[in-house]
Amino acid sequence: MNFEPTDEQRLLRDTARDFARREIEPKAMELDKQGRWPTEIVKQMGELGFMGMMVPTELGGSGLDAISYVLAMEEVSAACASCGVIMSVNNSLFCDPVLKFGTDEQKATYLAPAASGAKLGAFGLTEPMSGSDAQTMATVAERKGSAWVLNGSKNFITNGPHADFVIIFAVTERRDGKVKHTAFVMPTDTPGFTRSPHDEKLGIHAAHSCTLYLENVTLDDSHVLGGVGQGFKVAMATLDGGRIGIASQALGIARAALDKSVAYSKERKSFGVPIAQHQAIQFMLADMATELDAARLLTLRAASMKDRGARHSLESAEAKLYASEAATRIAHKAIQVHGGYGYTTEYGVERHWRDARITEIYEGTSEIQRIVIAANVLKG
Ligand code: CAA
């Protein structure tokens, strides 16, 4: 087993780290406070090739592997978790399924502009009354002549307010108690498509999400992604990759919280010595570092399986479950290390805790990851 990044992966990580520290980190606090969508950073991420990292170069992407994606996601998310999830949704939840399931025409129309960062993608699965139980969605696509007519709504859609393209999942058949779903890829300027103002959230303030409304949205067959009736499998296979993205986002948040805690513990004195000399602080730092490393190894394993073309549902679920919960624990301890200052906004560690919290919820809650893991374990 080789844990060393290749020269190309190392170069990519260093480029991402340099970019994140120079261009993103100085703005992260302001983005969080204002809840401002980071237009200029999204553009820069596109120029750097970060918006379609695993898409072949001939299709407008960077032609890199999933390991490189994890490394870049960690760097961007360490600076700003909002920027991390904007990047992750475009890469994992939009580009990945269009690359995997799209026709040549769909790849030319949607994938190439999204992978280059010229356009932004979103993923419309969740609904007001259907989150974890994704199959129970109420959005329908009815066949009328040669067209599909979509009605329904999708909520908490990250990138939704700014997306140019969206993948919508809808029920296309209900028979004998069985439901079939179909995925549609469509531009957001399609008549009948509208969206709400962006949601007010606990964290990731700069990554806007909203509700999408579909009222008699009429699409022809060229918008069907992955085949009629195959939508649920498209969604699940996509989330196998998406969960690697969220695990990487959690790694970035956790690393930022640990780095700040290490620096602060060397500066801040109590009882006449830097607090880093107290075993109480050292034990917290030791636990934070160990959990971060364990989360990183799980995430890189899932990514390497994706790179090898192996099914990685179990490994992605384990990585996402562990990394997200570890990030929350690490950010919680970071506040403790910083004491009263950790509870203020001055050092930004409270932001890491607020941002970490969502990684336990979106792209499948921790409880859903446990269901996926248990199902795989019990299968033997
Ligand atoms: N890959 C391919 N196919 C898969 C699959 C996978 N990983 N997982 C399941 N399937 C297939 C199954 O083989 C099965 O196929 P057949 O009908 O042919 O047998 C079919 O899908 C149904 O599978 P299940 O019976 O396991 O489905 P289920 O209804 O029991 O649900 C679940 C499984 C794991 C609970 C699923 O509903 C789930 O993952 N829920 C969570 C949804 C989620 O993650 N939402 C996140 C929204 S996106 C988001 O958050 C974006 C954002 O803002 C950042």
CSV table of C-alpha atoms and ligand atoms in Angstrom, one decimal:
chain,number,residue,atom,x,y,z
A,1,MET,CA,0.0,0.0,0.0
A,2,ASN,CA,1.4,3.4,-1.0
A,3,PHE,CA,0.4,6.5,0.9
A,4,GLU,CA,2.7,8.8,-1.0
A,5,PRO,CA,1.1,11.3,-3.4
A,6,THR,CA,2.6,11.2,-6.9
A,7,ASP,CA,4.5,14.3,-8.1
A,8,GLU,CA,1.4,15.4,-10.0
A,9,GLN,CA,-0.8,15.0,-7.0
A,10,ARG,CA,1.7,16.9,-4.8
A,11,LEU,CA,1.9,19.7,-7.3
A,12,LEU,CA,-1.8,20.0,-7.5
A,13,ARG,CA,-2.1,20.0,-3.7
A,14,ASP,CA,0.5,22.8,-3.4
A,15,THR,CA,-1.2,24.8,-6.1
A,16,ALA,CA,-4.6,24.5,-4.3
A,17,ARG,CA,-3.0,25.3,-0.9
A,18,ASP,CA,-1.3,28.4,-2.3
A,19,PHE,CA,-4.5,29.6,-4.0
A,20,ALA,CA,-6.6,28.9,-1.0
A,21,ARG,CA,-4.3,30.8,1.4
A,22,ARG,CA,-3.7,33.7,-0.9
A,23,GLU,CA,-7.1,34.2,-2.5
A,24,ILE,CA,-9.7,32.5,-0.3
A,25,GLU,CA,-8.6,32.6,3.3
A,26,PRO,CA,-8.4,36.4,3.6
A,27,LYS,CA,-12.0,36.7,2.5
A,28,ALA,CA,-13.5,33.7,4.4
A,29,MET,CA,-14.6,35.6,7.5
A,30,GLU,CA,-16.2,38.4,5.4
A,31,LEU,CA,-18.0,35.8,3.2
A,32,ASP,CA,-19.3,34.1,6.3
A,33,LYS,CA,-20.4,37.3,8.0
A,34,GLN,CA,-22.1,38.8,4.9
A,35,GLY,CA,-23.4,35.5,3.5
A,36,ARG,CA,-22.0,36.7,0.2
A,37,TRP,CA,-21.8,34.3,-2.8
A,38,PRO,CA,-18.1,34.3,-3.7
A,39,THR,CA,-18.5,35.1,-7.4
A,40,GLU,CA,-14.8,36.0,-8.0
A,41,ILE,CA,-13.6,32.8,-6.2
A,42,VAL,CA,-15.9,30.6,-8.2
A,43,LYS,CA,-14.5,32.2,-11.4
A,44,GLN,CA,-10.9,31.7,-10.2
A,45,MET,CA,-11.6,28.0,-9.3
A,46,GLY,CA,-12.9,27.6,-12.8
A,47,GLU,CA,-9.7,29.1,-14.2
A,48,LEU,CA,-7.6,26.8,-12.1
A,49,GLY,CA,-9.5,23.8,-13.4
A,50,PHE,CA,-11.1,23.0,-10.0
A,51,MET,CA,-14.7,22.9,-11.2
A,52,GLY,CA,-14.3,19.8,-13.4
A,53,MET,CA,-11.3,18.1,-11.9
A,54,MET,CA,-12.1,14.5,-12.9
A,55,VAL,CA,-13.6,15.4,-16.4
A,56,PRO,CA,-11.3,14.5,-19.3
A,57,THR,CA,-9.5,17.5,-20.8
A,58,GLU,CA,-11.1,17.0,-24.2
A,59,LEU,CA,-14.5,17.6,-22.4
A,60,GLY,CA,-13.4,20.8,-20.8
A,61,GLY,CA,-12.1,19.3,-17.5
A,62,SER,CA,-8.7,18.9,-15.9
A,63,GLY,CA,-8.4,15.1,-16.5
A,64,LEU,CA,-7.2,14.4,-12.9
A,65,ASP,CA,-8.0,11.6,-10.6
A,66,ALA,CA,-10.2,11.4,-7.5
A,67,ILE,CA,-7.2,11.5,-5.1
A,68,SER,CA,-6.3,14.9,-6.6
A,69,TYR,CA,-9.9,16.1,-6.1
A,70,VAL,CA,-9.7,15.1,-2.4
A,71,LEU,CA,-6.4,17.0,-2.0
A,72,ALA,CA,-7.7,20.1,-3.7
A,73,MET,CA,-11.1,20.0,-1.8
A,74,GLU,CA,-9.3,19.7,1.5
A,75,GLU,CA,-7.2,22.8,0.8
A,76,VAL,CA,-10.1,24.9,-0.5
A,77,SER,CA,-12.4,23.8,2.4
A,78,ALA,CA,-9.7,24.6,5.0
A,79,ALA,CA,-9.8,28.2,3.8
A,80,CYS,CA,-13.6,28.4,3.3
A,81,ALA,CA,-16.0,25.5,3.6
A,82,SER,CA,-18.6,27.3,1.5
A,83,CYS,CA,-16.2,27.5,-1.4
A,84,GLY,CA,-15.5,23.8,-0.9
A,85,VAL,CA,-19.1,22.7,-1.2
A,86,ILE,CA,-19.7,25.0,-4.2
A,87,MET,CA,-16.8,23.2,-5.9
A,88,SER,CA,-17.9,19.8,-4.7
A,89,VAL,CA,-21.5,20.0,-5.9
A,90,ASN,CA,-20.3,21.1,-9.4
A,91,ASN,CA,-17.7,18.4,-9.6
A,92,SER,CA,-19.3,15.4,-7.9
A,93,LEU,CA,-23.1,16.0,-8.2
A,94,PHE,CA,-23.2,17.7,-11.6
A,95,CYS,CA,-20.2,16.9,-13.8
A,96,ASP,CA,-19.7,13.3,-12.5
A,97,PRO,CA,-23.2,12.0,-13.4
A,98,VAL,CA,-23.2,13.8,-16.8
A,99,LEU,CA,-19.8,12.3,-17.6
A,100,LYS,CA,-20.9,8.8,-16.4
A,101,PHE,CA,-24.5,8.7,-17.8
A,102,GLY,CA,-24.7,11.5,-20.4
A,103,THR,CA,-25.0,11.2,-24.1
A,104,ASP,CA,-22.4,12.9,-26.3
A,105,GLU,CA,-24.9,15.7,-26.9
A,106,GLN,CA,-25.4,16.2,-23.2
A,107,LYS,CA,-21.7,16.2,-22.6
A,108,ALA,CA,-21.2,18.9,-25.2
A,109,THR,CA,-24.1,21.0,-24.0
A,110,TYR,CA,-23.8,20.7,-20.2
A,111,LEU,CA,-20.6,19.0,-19.2
A,112,ALA,CA,-18.0,21.0,-21.1
A,113,PRO,CA,-19.2,24.5,-19.9
A,114,ALA,CA,-19.7,23.2,-16.3
A,115,ALA,CA,-16.3,21.5,-16.1
A,116,SER,CA,-14.5,24.5,-17.4
A,117,GLY,CA,-16.3,26.7,-14.8
A,118,ALA,CA,-18.1,28.8,-17.4
A,119,LYS,CA,-21.4,27.5,-16.1
A,120,LEU,CA,-22.5,26.2,-12.7
A,121,GLY,CA,-24.4,23.0,-12.0
A,122,ALA,CA,-26.7,21.8,-9.2
A,123,PHE,CA,-28.4,18.5,-8.2
A,124,GLY,CA,-32.1,18.4,-7.4
A,125,LEU,CA,-32.9,15.3,-5.4
A,126,THR,CA,-34.2,16.5,-2.0
A,127,GLU,CA,-37.7,17.7,-1.5
A,128,PRO,CA,-39.6,19.3,1.4
A,129,MET,CA,-41.1,15.9,2.4
A,130,SER,CA,-38.4,13.6,1.0
A,131,GLY,CA,-34.8,13.8,2.3
A,132,SER,CA,-33.4,10.5,3.6
A,133,ASP,CA,-36.2,8.5,2.0
A,134,ALA,CA,-35.2,9.8,-1.4
A,135,GLN,CA,-37.4,7.3,-3.3
A,136,THR,CA,-40.6,8.9,-1.9
A,137,MET,CA,-40.2,12.1,-3.9
A,138,ALA,CA,-43.3,13.9,-5.1
A,139,THR,CA,-42.0,15.6,-8.2
A,140,VAL,CA,-43.4,13.9,-11.3
A,141,ALA,CA,-42.6,13.9,-15.0
A,142,GLU,CA,-45.6,12.9,-17.0
A,143,ARG,CA,-45.4,11.8,-20.6
A,144,LYS,CA,-47.4,14.1,-22.8
A,145,GLY,CA,-47.0,13.2,-26.5
A,146,SER,CA,-43.3,13.2,-27.1
A,147,ALA,CA,-42.6,15.5,-24.2
A,148,TRP,CA,-42.1,15.2,-20.4
A,149,VAL,CA,-44.0,17.6,-18.2
A,150,LEU,CA,-42.4,18.2,-14.8
A,151,ASN,CA,-44.2,19.4,-11.7
A,152,GLY,CA,-42.9,19.6,-8.2
A,153,SER,CA,-40.3,21.3,-6.0
A,154,LYS,CA,-36.8,20.6,-4.7
A,155,ASN,CA,-35.3,22.1,-1.6
A,156,PHE,CA,-32.0,22.8,0.1
A,157,ILE,CA,-30.4,22.7,-3.3
A,158,THR,CA,-26.8,23.9,-3.0
A,159,ASN,CA,-25.7,26.2,-5.8
A,160,GLY,CA,-29.4,26.4,-6.7
A,161,PRO,CA,-29.8,30.2,-6.7
A,162,HIS,CA,-26.8,30.6,-9.1
A,163,ALA,CA,-26.9,27.4,-11.2
A,164,ASP,CA,-27.1,27.5,-14.9
A,165,PHE,CA,-27.9,23.8,-15.2
A,166,VAL,CA,-29.6,21.4,-12.8
A,167,ILE,CA,-30.2,17.6,-12.7
A,168,ILE,CA,-33.8,17.0,-11.6
A,169,PHE,CA,-35.1,13.6,-10.3
A,170,ALA,CA,-38.7,12.9,-10.9
A,171,VAL,CA,-41.2,10.0,-10.7
A,172,THR,CA,-42.0,8.8,-14.2
A,173,GLU,CA,-43.9,5.6,-13.3
A,174,ARG,CA,-46.1,4.3,-10.4
A,175,ARG,CA,-47.3,0.7,-10.9
A,176,ASP,CA,-48.3,-2.0,-8.5
A,177,GLY,CA,-46.9,-0.1,-5.6
A,178,LYS,CA,-43.5,0.3,-7.4
A,179,VAL,CA,-42.1,3.6,-8.3
A,180,LYS,CA,-39.7,4.4,-11.1
A,181,HIS,CA,-37.6,7.6,-11.3
A,182,THR,CA,-35.9,9.4,-14.1
A,183,ALA,CA,-33.1,12.0,-14.0
A,184,PHE,CA,-33.4,15.0,-16.3
A,185,VAL,CA,-30.6,17.5,-17.0
A,186,MET,CA,-31.8,20.9,-17.9
A,187,PRO,CA,-30.9,24.6,-18.1
A,188,THR,CA,-32.4,26.8,-15.4
A,189,ASP,CA,-33.8,29.3,-17.9
A,190,THR,CA,-36.3,26.7,-19.0
A,191,PRO,CA,-39.9,28.2,-18.9
A,192,GLY,CA,-41.7,27.1,-15.7
A,193,PHE,CA,-38.5,26.8,-13.6
A,194,THR,CA,-38.3,29.3,-10.7
A,195,ARG,CA,-36.4,29.5,-7.5
A,196,SER,CA,-36.8,31.0,-4.0
A,197,PRO,CA,-34.4,33.4,-2.3
A,198,HIS,CA,-31.5,31.6,-0.7
A,199,ASP,CA,-31.9,29.8,2.6
A,200,GLU,CA,-30.7,31.3,5.9
A,201,LYS,CA,-28.5,28.6,7.6
A,202,LEU,CA,-26.3,27.9,10.7
A,203,GLY,CA,-23.1,27.7,8.6
A,204,ILE,CA,-21.6,27.6,5.1
A,205,HIS,CA,-23.2,31.1,4.7
A,206,ALA,CA,-21.6,31.9,1.4
A,207,ALA,CA,-22.7,28.6,-0.3
A,208,HIS,CA,-26.3,29.5,-1.2
A,209,SER,CA,-29.0,26.9,-1.4
A,210,CYS,CA,-32.7,27.4,-2.2
A,211,THR,CA,-35.9,25.8,-3.2
A,212,LEU,CA,-36.5,25.1,-6.9
A,213,TYR,CA,-40.0,25.1,-8.4
A,214,LEU,CA,-41.1,23.2,-11.5
A,215,GLU,CA,-44.4,24.2,-12.9
A,216,ASN,CA,-45.2,22.5,-16.2
A,217,VAL,CA,-41.6,22.4,-17.2
A,218,THR,CA,-41.6,20.8,-20.6
A,219,LEU,CA,-38.6,18.8,-21.8
A,220,ASP,CA,-38.0,16.5,-24.7
A,221,ASP,CA,-36.1,13.2,-24.5
A,222,SER,CA,-32.7,14.8,-25.1
A,223,HIS,CA,-32.9,15.9,-21.4
A,224,VAL,CA,-33.2,12.3,-20.0
A,225,LEU,CA,-30.0,11.4,-18.2
A,226,GLY,CA,-29.1,7.8,-17.9
A,227,GLY,CA,-32.3,6.3,-19.2
A,228,VAL,CA,-36.0,6.4,-18.4
A,229,GLY,CA,-36.6,4.6,-15.1
A,230,GLN,CA,-32.9,4.6,-14.1
A,231,GLY,CA,-33.1,7.8,-12.0
A,232,PHE,CA,-32.7,6.4,-8.6
A,233,LYS,CA,-29.6,4.4,-9.6
A,234,VAL,CA,-28.2,7.6,-11.2
A,235,ALA,CA,-28.8,9.4,-7.9
A,236,MET,CA,-27.3,6.7,-5.7
A,237,ALA,CA,-24.2,6.2,-7.9
A,238,THR,CA,-23.7,9.9,-8.0
A,239,LEU,CA,-23.9,10.2,-4.2
A,240,ASP,CA,-21.2,7.5,-3.9
A,241,GLY,CA,-18.9,10.1,-5.4
A,242,GLY,CA,-20.5,13.1,-3.8
A,243,ARG,CA,-19.8,11.6,-0.3
A,244,ILE,CA,-16.1,11.6,-1.1
A,245,GLY,CA,-16.4,15.3,-1.8
A,246,ILE,CA,-18.2,16.0,1.5
A,247,ALA,CA,-15.7,13.9,3.4
A,248,SER,CA,-12.9,16.0,1.9
A,249,GLN,CA,-14.7,19.2,2.8
A,250,ALA,CA,-14.9,17.9,6.4
A,251,LEU,CA,-11.1,17.2,6.3
A,252,GLY,CA,-10.5,20.8,5.3
A,253,ILE,CA,-12.7,22.2,8.1
A,254,ALA,CA,-11.1,19.8,10.7
A,255,ARG,CA,-7.6,20.7,9.6
A,256,ALA,CA,-8.2,24.4,9.8
A,257,ALA,CA,-9.6,23.9,13.3
A,258,LEU,CA,-6.6,21.8,14.4
A,259,ASP,CA,-4.0,24.2,12.8
A,260,LYS,CA,-5.6,27.2,14.6
A,261,SER,CA,-5.6,25.3,17.9
A,262,VAL,CA,-1.9,24.3,17.6
A,263,ALA,CA,-0.9,27.9,16.8
A,264,TYR,CA,-3.1,29.4,19.6
A,265,SER,CA,-1.9,26.9,22.2
A,266,LYS,CA,1.7,28.0,21.6
A,267,GLU,CA,0.9,31.7,22.0
A,268,ARG,CA,-1.6,31.8,24.8
A,269,LYS,CA,-0.3,31.5,28.3
A,270,SER,CA,-1.9,30.3,31.5
A,271,PHE,CA,-0.4,29.5,34.9
A,272,GLY,CA,2.8,31.0,33.6
A,273,VAL,CA,3.4,28.8,30.6
A,274,PRO,CA,2.0,28.4,27.0
A,275,ILE,CA,-1.1,26.3,27.3
A,276,ALA,CA,0.5,23.8,24.8
A,277,GLN,CA,2.6,22.7,27.8
A,278,HIS,CA,-0.5,21.6,29.7
A,279,GLN,CA,-1.4,17.9,29.2
A,280,ALA,CA,-5.1,18.8,29.1
A,281,ILE,CA,-4.5,20.7,25.9
A,282,GLN,CA,-2.0,18.2,24.5
A,283,PHE,CA,-4.5,15.4,24.9
A,284,MET,CA,-7.1,17.4,23.0
A,285,LEU,CA,-4.6,18.2,20.2
A,286,ALA,CA,-3.6,14.5,20.1
A,287,ASP,CA,-7.1,13.3,19.7
A,288,MET,CA,-7.8,16.0,17.0
A,289,ALA,CA,-4.7,15.0,15.0
A,290,THR,CA,-5.5,11.3,15.2
A,291,GLU,CA,-9.1,11.7,14.1
A,292,LEU,CA,-8.1,13.9,11.3
A,293,ASP,CA,-5.5,11.4,10.0
A,294,ALA,CA,-8.0,8.5,10.3
A,295,ALA,CA,-10.6,10.5,8.4
A,296,ARG,CA,-8.1,11.4,5.7
A,297,LEU,CA,-7.0,7.7,5.2
A,298,LEU,CA,-10.7,6.6,4.9
A,299,THR,CA,-11.3,9.4,2.3
A,300,LEU,CA,-8.2,8.6,0.3
A,301,ARG,CA,-9.1,4.9,0.3
A,302,ALA,CA,-12.6,5.7,-1.1
A,303,ALA,CA,-11.1,8.0,-3.7
A,304,SER,CA,-8.5,5.4,-4.8
A,305,MET,CA,-11.3,2.9,-5.3
A,306,LYS,CA,-13.2,5.3,-7.4
A,307,ASP,CA,-10.0,5.9,-9.4
A,308,ARG,CA,-9.7,2.1,-9.9
A,309,GLY,CA,-13.3,1.9,-11.1
A,310,ALA,CA,-14.3,-0.3,-8.2
A,311,ARG,CA,-17.7,0.0,-6.5
A,312,HIS,CA,-17.1,2.3,-3.5
A,313,SER,CA,-20.5,2.8,-1.8
A,314,LEU,CA,-19.4,1.3,1.5
A,315,GLU,CA,-16.0,3.1,1.5
A,316,SER,CA,-17.6,6.5,0.6
A,317,ALA,CA,-20.2,6.1,3.3
A,318,GLU,CA,-17.5,5.2,5.9
A,319,ALA,CA,-15.4,8.1,4.9
A,320,LYS,CA,-18.3,10.6,4.9
A,321,LEU,CA,-19.6,9.3,8.2
A,322,TYR,CA,-16.3,9.3,10.0
A,323,ALA,CA,-14.9,12.5,8.5
A,324,SER,CA,-18.0,14.6,9.1
A,325,GLU,CA,-18.5,13.5,12.7
A,326,ALA,CA,-14.7,13.8,13.4
A,327,ALA,CA,-14.8,17.4,11.9
A,328,THR,CA,-17.6,18.3,14.4
A,329,ARG,CA,-15.7,16.8,17.3
A,330,ILE,CA,-12.4,18.5,16.2
A,331,ALA,CA,-14.1,21.9,15.8
A,332,HIS,CA,-15.8,21.5,19.1
A,333,LYS,CA,-12.4,20.8,20.8
A,334,ALA,CA,-10.9,23.8,18.9
A,335,ILE,CA,-13.4,26.1,20.6
A,336,GLN,CA,-12.4,24.5,23.9
A,337,VAL,CA,-8.7,25.1,23.3
A,338,HIS,CA,-9.4,28.7,22.5
A,339,GLY,CA,-11.6,29.2,25.6
A,340,GLY,CA,-13.7,32.4,25.6
A,341,TYR,CA,-11.9,33.6,22.4
A,342,GLY,CA,-13.1,30.4,20.7
A,343,TYR,CA,-16.7,31.4,21.4
A,344,THR,CA,-16.2,34.8,19.8
A,345,THR,CA,-15.8,35.3,16.0
A,346,GLU,CA,-12.3,36.7,16.4
A,347,TYR,CA,-10.4,33.5,15.6
A,348,GLY,CA,-12.9,31.9,13.3
A,349,VAL,CA,-13.0,28.5,15.1
A,350,GLU,CA,-16.7,28.9,15.8
A,351,ARG,CA,-17.2,29.1,12.0
A,352,HIS,CA,-15.5,25.8,11.6
A,353,TRP,CA,-17.9,24.2,14.1
A,354,ARG,CA,-20.9,25.7,12.4
A,355,ASP,CA,-19.6,24.7,9.0
A,356,ALA,CA,-18.7,21.1,10.1
A,357,ARG,CA,-22.2,20.5,11.3
A,358,ILE,CA,-23.8,20.4,7.9
A,359,THR,CA,-21.3,17.7,6.7
A,360,GLU,CA,-23.2,15.3,9.0
A,361,ILE,CA,-26.4,16.1,7.2
A,362,TYR,CA,-26.2,16.7,3.5
A,363,GLU,CA,-25.5,14.1,0.9
A,364,GLY,CA,-27.0,11.6,3.3
A,365,THR,CA,-27.1,12.1,7.1
A,366,SER,CA,-24.9,10.1,9.4
A,367,GLU,CA,-27.8,7.8,10.0
A,368,ILE,CA,-28.1,7.1,6.2
A,369,GLN,CA,-24.4,6.4,6.0
A,370,ARG,CA,-24.8,3.9,8.8
A,371,ILE,CA,-27.7,2.2,6.9
A,372,VAL,CA,-25.5,1.9,3.8
A,373,ILE,CA,-22.6,0.6,5.8
A,374,ALA,CA,-24.7,-1.9,7.8
A,375,ALA,CA,-26.3,-3.2,4.6
A,376,ASN,CA,-22.9,-3.8,3.1
A,377,VAL,CA,-21.6,-5.4,6.3
A,378,LEU,CA,-24.6,-7.7,6.6
A,379,LYS,CA,-24.4,-8.7,2.9
A,380,GLY,CA,-21.0,-10.3,3.9
B,1,CAA,N1,-25.3,2.7,-6.9
B,1,CAA,C1,-26.1,2.2,-7.8
B,1,CAA,N2,-27.4,1.7,-7.5
B,1,CAA,C2,-27.7,1.7,-6.2
B,1,CAA,C3,-26.9,2.2,-5.2
B,1,CAA,C4,-25.6,2.7,-5.6
B,1,CAA,N3,-24.8,3.2,-4.7
B,1,CAA,N4,-27.6,2.1,-4.1
B,1,CAA,C5,-28.8,1.6,-4.3
B,1,CAA,N5,-28.9,1.3,-5.6
B,1,CAA,C6,-30.0,0.7,-6.3
B,1,CAA,C7,-30.3,-0.7,-5.7
B,1,CAA,O1,-29.5,-1.7,-6.3
B,1,CAA,C8,-31.7,-0.9,-6.0
B,1,CAA,O2,-31.9,-1.3,-7.3
B,1,CAA,P1,-33.0,-2.4,-7.7
B,1,CAA,O3,-34.3,-1.7,-7.5
B,1,CAA,O4,-32.7,-2.7,-9.2
B,1,CAA,O5,-32.8,-3.6,-6.8
B,1,CAA,C9,-32.3,0.6,-6.0
B,1,CAA,O6,-31.2,1.5,-6.1
B,1,CAA,C10,-32.9,0.9,-4.6
B,1,CAA,O7,-32.0,0.6,-3.6
B,1,CAA,P2,-32.4,0.5,-2.1
B,1,CAA,O8,-33.5,-0.5,-2.0
B,1,CAA,O9,-31.2,0.3,-1.3
B,1,CAA,O10,-33.1,1.9,-1.8
B,1,CAA,P3,-33.8,2.5,-0.5
B,1,CAA,O11,-35.0,3.2,-0.9
B,1,CAA,O12,-33.8,1.5,0.6
B,1,CAA,O13,-32.8,3.8,-0.1
B,1,CAA,C11,-31.0,4.9,0.9
B,1,CAA,C12,-31.5,3.6,0.1
B,1,CAA,C13,-29.5,4.6,1.1
B,1,CAA,C14,-31.7,5.2,2.2
B,1,CAA,C15,-31.1,6.1,-0.1
B,1,CAA,O14,-32.5,6.5,-0.2
B,1,CAA,C16,-30.3,7.3,0.3
B,1,CAA,O15,-29.1,7.3,0.1
B,1,CAA,N6,-30.9,8.3,1.0
B,1,CAA,C17,-30.2,9.5,1.3
B,1,CAA,C18,-30.4,10.5,0.2
B,1,CAA,C19,-29.3,11.6,0.2
B,1,CAA,O16,-28.2,11.3,0.3
B,1,CAA,N7,-29.7,12.8,-0.2
B,1,CAA,C20,-28.8,13.8,-0.3
B,1,CAA,C21,-29.3,14.9,-1.2
B,1,CAA,S1,-28.1,15.6,-2.2
B,1,CAA,C22,-27.4,16.9,-1.3
B,1,CAA,O17,-27.4,16.9,-0.1
B,1,CAA,C23,-26.7,17.9,-2.1
B,1,CAA,C24,-26.2,19.1,-1.4
B,1,CAA,O18,-26.9,20.0,-1.1
B,1,CAA,C25,-24.8,19.2,-1.1
